[in-house]
Coordinates of N, CA and C and ligand atoms in Angstrom, one line a residue:
X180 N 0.8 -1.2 0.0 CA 0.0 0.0 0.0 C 0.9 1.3 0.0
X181 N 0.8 2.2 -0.7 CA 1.1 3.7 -1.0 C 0.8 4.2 0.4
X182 N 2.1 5.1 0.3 CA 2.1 6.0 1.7 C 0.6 7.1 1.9
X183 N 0.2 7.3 0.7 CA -0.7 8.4 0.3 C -2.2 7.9 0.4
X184 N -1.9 6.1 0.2 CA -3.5 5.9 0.3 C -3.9 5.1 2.2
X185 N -2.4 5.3 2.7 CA -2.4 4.8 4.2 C -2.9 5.7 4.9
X186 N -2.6 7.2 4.6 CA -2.9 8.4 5.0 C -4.3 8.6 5.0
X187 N -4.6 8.6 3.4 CA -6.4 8.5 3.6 C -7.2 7.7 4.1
X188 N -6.5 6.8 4.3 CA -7.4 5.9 4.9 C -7.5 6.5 6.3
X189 N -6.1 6.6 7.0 CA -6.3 7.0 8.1 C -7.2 8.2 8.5
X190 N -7.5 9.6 8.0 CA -7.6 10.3 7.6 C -9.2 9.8 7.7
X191 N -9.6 8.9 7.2 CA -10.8 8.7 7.5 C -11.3 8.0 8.5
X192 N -10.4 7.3 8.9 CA -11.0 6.4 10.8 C -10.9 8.0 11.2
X193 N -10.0 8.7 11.5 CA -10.1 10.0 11.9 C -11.2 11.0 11.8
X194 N -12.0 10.9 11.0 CA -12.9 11.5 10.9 C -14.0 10.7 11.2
X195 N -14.1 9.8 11.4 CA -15.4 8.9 11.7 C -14.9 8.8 13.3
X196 N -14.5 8.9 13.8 CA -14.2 8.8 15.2 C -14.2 10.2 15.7
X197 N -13.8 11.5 14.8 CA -14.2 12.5 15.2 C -16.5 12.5 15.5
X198 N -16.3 11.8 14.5 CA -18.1 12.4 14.5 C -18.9 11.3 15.7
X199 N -18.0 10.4 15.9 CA -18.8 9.7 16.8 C -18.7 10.5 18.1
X200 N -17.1 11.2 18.4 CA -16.6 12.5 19.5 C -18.3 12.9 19.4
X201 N -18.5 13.6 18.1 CA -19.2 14.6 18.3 C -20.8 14.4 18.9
X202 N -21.5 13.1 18.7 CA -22.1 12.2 19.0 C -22.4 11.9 20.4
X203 N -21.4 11.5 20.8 CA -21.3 11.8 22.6 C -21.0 13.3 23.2
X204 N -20.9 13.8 22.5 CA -20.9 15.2 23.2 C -22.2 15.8 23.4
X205 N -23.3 15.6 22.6 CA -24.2 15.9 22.0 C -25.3 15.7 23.5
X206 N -24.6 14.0 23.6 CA -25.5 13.2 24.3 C -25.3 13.3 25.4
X207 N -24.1 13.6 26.1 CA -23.8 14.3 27.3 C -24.3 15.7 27.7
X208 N -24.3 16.5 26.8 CA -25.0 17.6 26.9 C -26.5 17.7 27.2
X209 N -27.3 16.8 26.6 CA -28.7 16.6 26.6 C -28.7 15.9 28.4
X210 N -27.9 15.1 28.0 CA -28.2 14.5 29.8 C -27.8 15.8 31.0
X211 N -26.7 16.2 31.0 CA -26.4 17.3 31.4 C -27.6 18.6 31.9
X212 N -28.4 19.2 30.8 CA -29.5 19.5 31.0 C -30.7 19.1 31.5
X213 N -30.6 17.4 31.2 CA -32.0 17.1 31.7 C -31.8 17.4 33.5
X214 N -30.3 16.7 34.2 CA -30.0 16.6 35.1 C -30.1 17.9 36.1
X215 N -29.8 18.9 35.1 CA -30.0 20.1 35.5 C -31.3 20.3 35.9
X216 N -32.0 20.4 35.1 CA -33.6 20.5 34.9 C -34.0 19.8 36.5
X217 N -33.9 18.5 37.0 CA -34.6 17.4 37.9 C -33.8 18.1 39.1
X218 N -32.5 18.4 39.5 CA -32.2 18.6 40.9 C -33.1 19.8 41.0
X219 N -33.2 21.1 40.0 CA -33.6 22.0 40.2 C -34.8 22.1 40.9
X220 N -35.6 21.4 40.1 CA -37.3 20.9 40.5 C -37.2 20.1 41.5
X221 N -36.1 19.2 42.4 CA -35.7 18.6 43.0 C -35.5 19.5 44.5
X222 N -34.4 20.1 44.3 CA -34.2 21.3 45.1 C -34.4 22.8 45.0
X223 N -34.9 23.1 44.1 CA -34.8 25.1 44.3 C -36.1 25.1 44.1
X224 N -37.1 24.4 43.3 CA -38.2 25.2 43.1 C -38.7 26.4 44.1
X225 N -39.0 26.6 45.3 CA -39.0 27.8 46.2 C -38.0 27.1 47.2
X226 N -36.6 27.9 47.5 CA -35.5 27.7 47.4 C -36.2 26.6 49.1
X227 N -35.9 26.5 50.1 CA -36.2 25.2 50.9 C -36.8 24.5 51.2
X228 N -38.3 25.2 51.4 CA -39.6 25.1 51.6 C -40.2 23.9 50.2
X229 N -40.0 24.0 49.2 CA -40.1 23.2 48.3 C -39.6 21.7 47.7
X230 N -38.3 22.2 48.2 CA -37.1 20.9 48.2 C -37.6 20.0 49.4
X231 N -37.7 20.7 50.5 CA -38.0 20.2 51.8 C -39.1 19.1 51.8
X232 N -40.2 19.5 50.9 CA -41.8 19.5 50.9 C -41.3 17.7 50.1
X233 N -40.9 18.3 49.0 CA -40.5 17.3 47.6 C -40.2 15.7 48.9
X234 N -38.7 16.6 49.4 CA -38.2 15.0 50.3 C -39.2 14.4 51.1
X235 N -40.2 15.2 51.7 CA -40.7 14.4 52.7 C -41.8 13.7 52.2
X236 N -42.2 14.2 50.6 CA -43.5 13.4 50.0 C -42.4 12.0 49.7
X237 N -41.6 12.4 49.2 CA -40.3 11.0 48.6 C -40.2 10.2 49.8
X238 N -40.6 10.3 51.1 CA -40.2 9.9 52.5 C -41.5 9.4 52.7
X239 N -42.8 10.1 52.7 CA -44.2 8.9 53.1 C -44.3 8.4 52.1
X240 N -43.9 8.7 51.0 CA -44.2 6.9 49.9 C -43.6 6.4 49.9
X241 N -42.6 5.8 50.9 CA -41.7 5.0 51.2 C -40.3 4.6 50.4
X242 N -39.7 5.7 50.4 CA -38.3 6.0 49.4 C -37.1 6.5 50.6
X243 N -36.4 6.1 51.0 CA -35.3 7.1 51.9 C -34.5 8.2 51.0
X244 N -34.4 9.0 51.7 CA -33.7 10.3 51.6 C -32.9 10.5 51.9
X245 N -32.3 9.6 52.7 CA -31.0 10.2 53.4 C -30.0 9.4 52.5
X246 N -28.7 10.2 52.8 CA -27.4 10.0 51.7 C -27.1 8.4 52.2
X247 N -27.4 8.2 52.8 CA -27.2 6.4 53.0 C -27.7 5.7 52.4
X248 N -29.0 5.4 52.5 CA -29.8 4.3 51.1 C -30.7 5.1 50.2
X249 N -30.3 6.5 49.8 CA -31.0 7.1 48.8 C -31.8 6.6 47.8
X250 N -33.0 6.7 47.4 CA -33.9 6.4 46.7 C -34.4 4.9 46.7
X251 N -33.4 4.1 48.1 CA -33.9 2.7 47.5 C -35.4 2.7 48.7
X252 N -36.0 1.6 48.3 CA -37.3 1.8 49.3 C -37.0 1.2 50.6
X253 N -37.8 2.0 51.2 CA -37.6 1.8 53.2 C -38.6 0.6 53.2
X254 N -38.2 -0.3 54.4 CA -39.1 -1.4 54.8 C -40.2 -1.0 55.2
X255 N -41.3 -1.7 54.9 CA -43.3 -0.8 55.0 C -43.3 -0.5 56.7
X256 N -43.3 0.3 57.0 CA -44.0 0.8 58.6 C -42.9 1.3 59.5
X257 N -41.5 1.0 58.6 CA -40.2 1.3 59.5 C -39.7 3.0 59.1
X258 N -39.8 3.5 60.3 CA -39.1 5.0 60.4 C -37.9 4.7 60.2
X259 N -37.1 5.4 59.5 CA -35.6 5.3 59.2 C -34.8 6.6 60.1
X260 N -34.1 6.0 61.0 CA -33.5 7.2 61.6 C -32.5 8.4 61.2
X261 N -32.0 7.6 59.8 CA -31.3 8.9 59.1 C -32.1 9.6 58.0
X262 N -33.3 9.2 57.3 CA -33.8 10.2 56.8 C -34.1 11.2 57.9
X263 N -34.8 10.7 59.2 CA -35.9 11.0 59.7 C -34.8 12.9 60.8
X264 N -33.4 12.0 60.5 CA -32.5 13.0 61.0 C -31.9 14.3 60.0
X265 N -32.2 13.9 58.6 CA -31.7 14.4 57.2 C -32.8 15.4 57.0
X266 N -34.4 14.8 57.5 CA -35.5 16.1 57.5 C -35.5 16.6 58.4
X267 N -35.2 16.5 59.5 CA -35.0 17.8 60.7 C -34.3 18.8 60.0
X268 N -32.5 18.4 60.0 CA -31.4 19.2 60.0 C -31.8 20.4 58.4
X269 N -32.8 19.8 57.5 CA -32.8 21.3 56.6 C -33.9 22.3 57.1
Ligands
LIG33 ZN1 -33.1 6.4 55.2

Protein backbone atom coordinates (compact mmCIF):
# COMPACT_ATOMS: atom_id res chain seq x y z
CA UNK A 1 0.00 0.00 0.00
CA UNK A 2 1.14 3.70 -0.98
CA UNK A 3 2.07 5.97 1.74
CA UNK A 4 -0.68 8.43 0.32
CA UNK A 5 -3.51 5.91 0.33
CA UNK A 6 -2.45 4.78 4.25
CA UNK A 7 -2.88 8.35 4.98
CA UNK A 8 -6.41 8.53 3.64
CA UNK A 9 -7.42 5.88 4.91
CA UNK A 10 -6.29 7.04 8.15
CA UNK A 11 -7.57 10.31 7.56
CA UNK A 12 -10.83 8.68 7.50
CA UNK A 13 -11.00 6.44 10.76
CA UNK A 14 -10.08 10.00 11.85
CA UNK A 15 -12.90 11.47 10.87
CA UNK A 16 -15.41 8.94 11.66
CA UNK A 17 -14.21 8.85 15.21
CA UNK A 18 -14.21 12.53 15.22
CA UNK A 19 -18.07 12.41 14.52
CA UNK A 20 -18.83 9.70 16.81
CA UNK A 21 -16.63 12.45 19.45
CA UNK A 22 -19.23 14.64 18.30
CA UNK A 23 -22.10 12.23 19.00
CA UNK A 24 -21.26 11.82 22.61
CA UNK A 25 -20.90 15.24 23.23
CA UNK A 26 -24.22 15.91 22.04
CA UNK A 27 -25.55 13.18 24.26
CA UNK A 28 -23.84 14.27 27.30
CA UNK A 29 -24.99 17.57 26.89
CA UNK A 30 -28.68 16.55 26.58
CA UNK A 31 -28.23 14.47 29.85
CA UNK A 32 -26.40 17.30 31.42
CA UNK A 33 -29.52 19.49 31.00
CA UNK A 34 -32.05 17.14 31.69
CA UNK A 35 -30.03 16.58 35.14
CA UNK A 36 -30.02 20.11 35.49
CA UNK A 37 -33.57 20.53 34.92
CA UNK A 38 -34.59 17.44 37.88
CA UNK A 39 -32.19 18.58 40.86
CA UNK A 40 -33.60 22.04 40.17
CA UNK A 41 -37.28 20.85 40.54
CA UNK A 42 -35.71 18.60 43.00
CA UNK A 43 -34.16 21.30 45.13
CA UNK A 44 -34.80 25.14 44.32
CA UNK A 45 -38.19 25.19 43.12
CA UNK A 46 -38.98 27.81 46.20
CA UNK A 47 -35.51 27.70 47.41
CA UNK A 48 -36.22 25.20 50.92
CA UNK A 49 -39.59 25.11 51.65
CA UNK A 50 -40.09 23.17 48.26
CA UNK A 51 -37.11 20.86 48.21
CA UNK A 52 -38.00 20.16 51.84
CA UNK A 53 -41.84 19.48 50.85
CA UNK A 54 -40.47 17.33 47.64
CA UNK A 55 -38.22 15.05 50.35
CA UNK A 56 -40.69 14.39 52.67
CA UNK A 57 -43.50 13.42 49.98
CA UNK A 58 -40.34 10.96 48.61
CA UNK A 59 -40.20 9.91 52.53
CA UNK A 60 -44.18 8.93 53.06
CA UNK A 61 -44.17 6.86 49.90
CA UNK A 62 -41.70 5.01 51.19
CA UNK A 63 -38.32 5.97 49.41
CA UNK A 64 -35.26 7.11 51.85
CA UNK A 65 -33.74 10.31 51.55
CA UNK A 66 -31.04 10.18 53.43
CA UNK A 67 -27.43 9.96 51.65
CA UNK A 68 -27.17 6.42 53.00
CA UNK A 69 -29.83 4.29 51.05
CA UNK A 70 -30.99 7.08 48.79
CA UNK A 71 -33.88 6.40 46.71
CA UNK A 72 -33.94 2.69 47.53
CA UNK A 73 -37.25 1.79 49.30
CA UNK A 74 -37.65 1.85 53.22
CA UNK A 75 -39.06 -1.43 54.81
CA UNK A 76 -43.25 -0.81 55.03
CA UNK A 77 -44.00 0.79 58.57
CA UNK A 78 -40.21 1.35 59.51
CA UNK A 79 -39.07 5.01 60.37
CA UNK A 80 -35.56 5.30 59.20
CA UNK A 81 -33.46 7.16 61.63
CA UNK A 82 -31.34 8.90 59.10
CA UNK A 83 -33.83 10.17 56.80
CA UNK A 84 -35.94 11.00 59.69
CA UNK A 85 -32.47 13.00 61.03
CA UNK A 86 -31.69 14.42 57.19
CA UNK A 87 -35.51 16.09 57.50
CA UNK A 88 -35.03 17.80 60.73
CA UNK A 89 -31.44 19.15 59.99
CA UNK A 90 -32.77 21.26 56.56
ZN1 LIG B 1 -33.06 6.42 55.22
Amino acid sequence: MKLTESIIELESRVQSLLSEIREIKMHVYALEEQNEKLSSKLFNGRPEQKGQQKLKELYEEGSHICPFYFAKIREEGEDCLFCLAFLKER
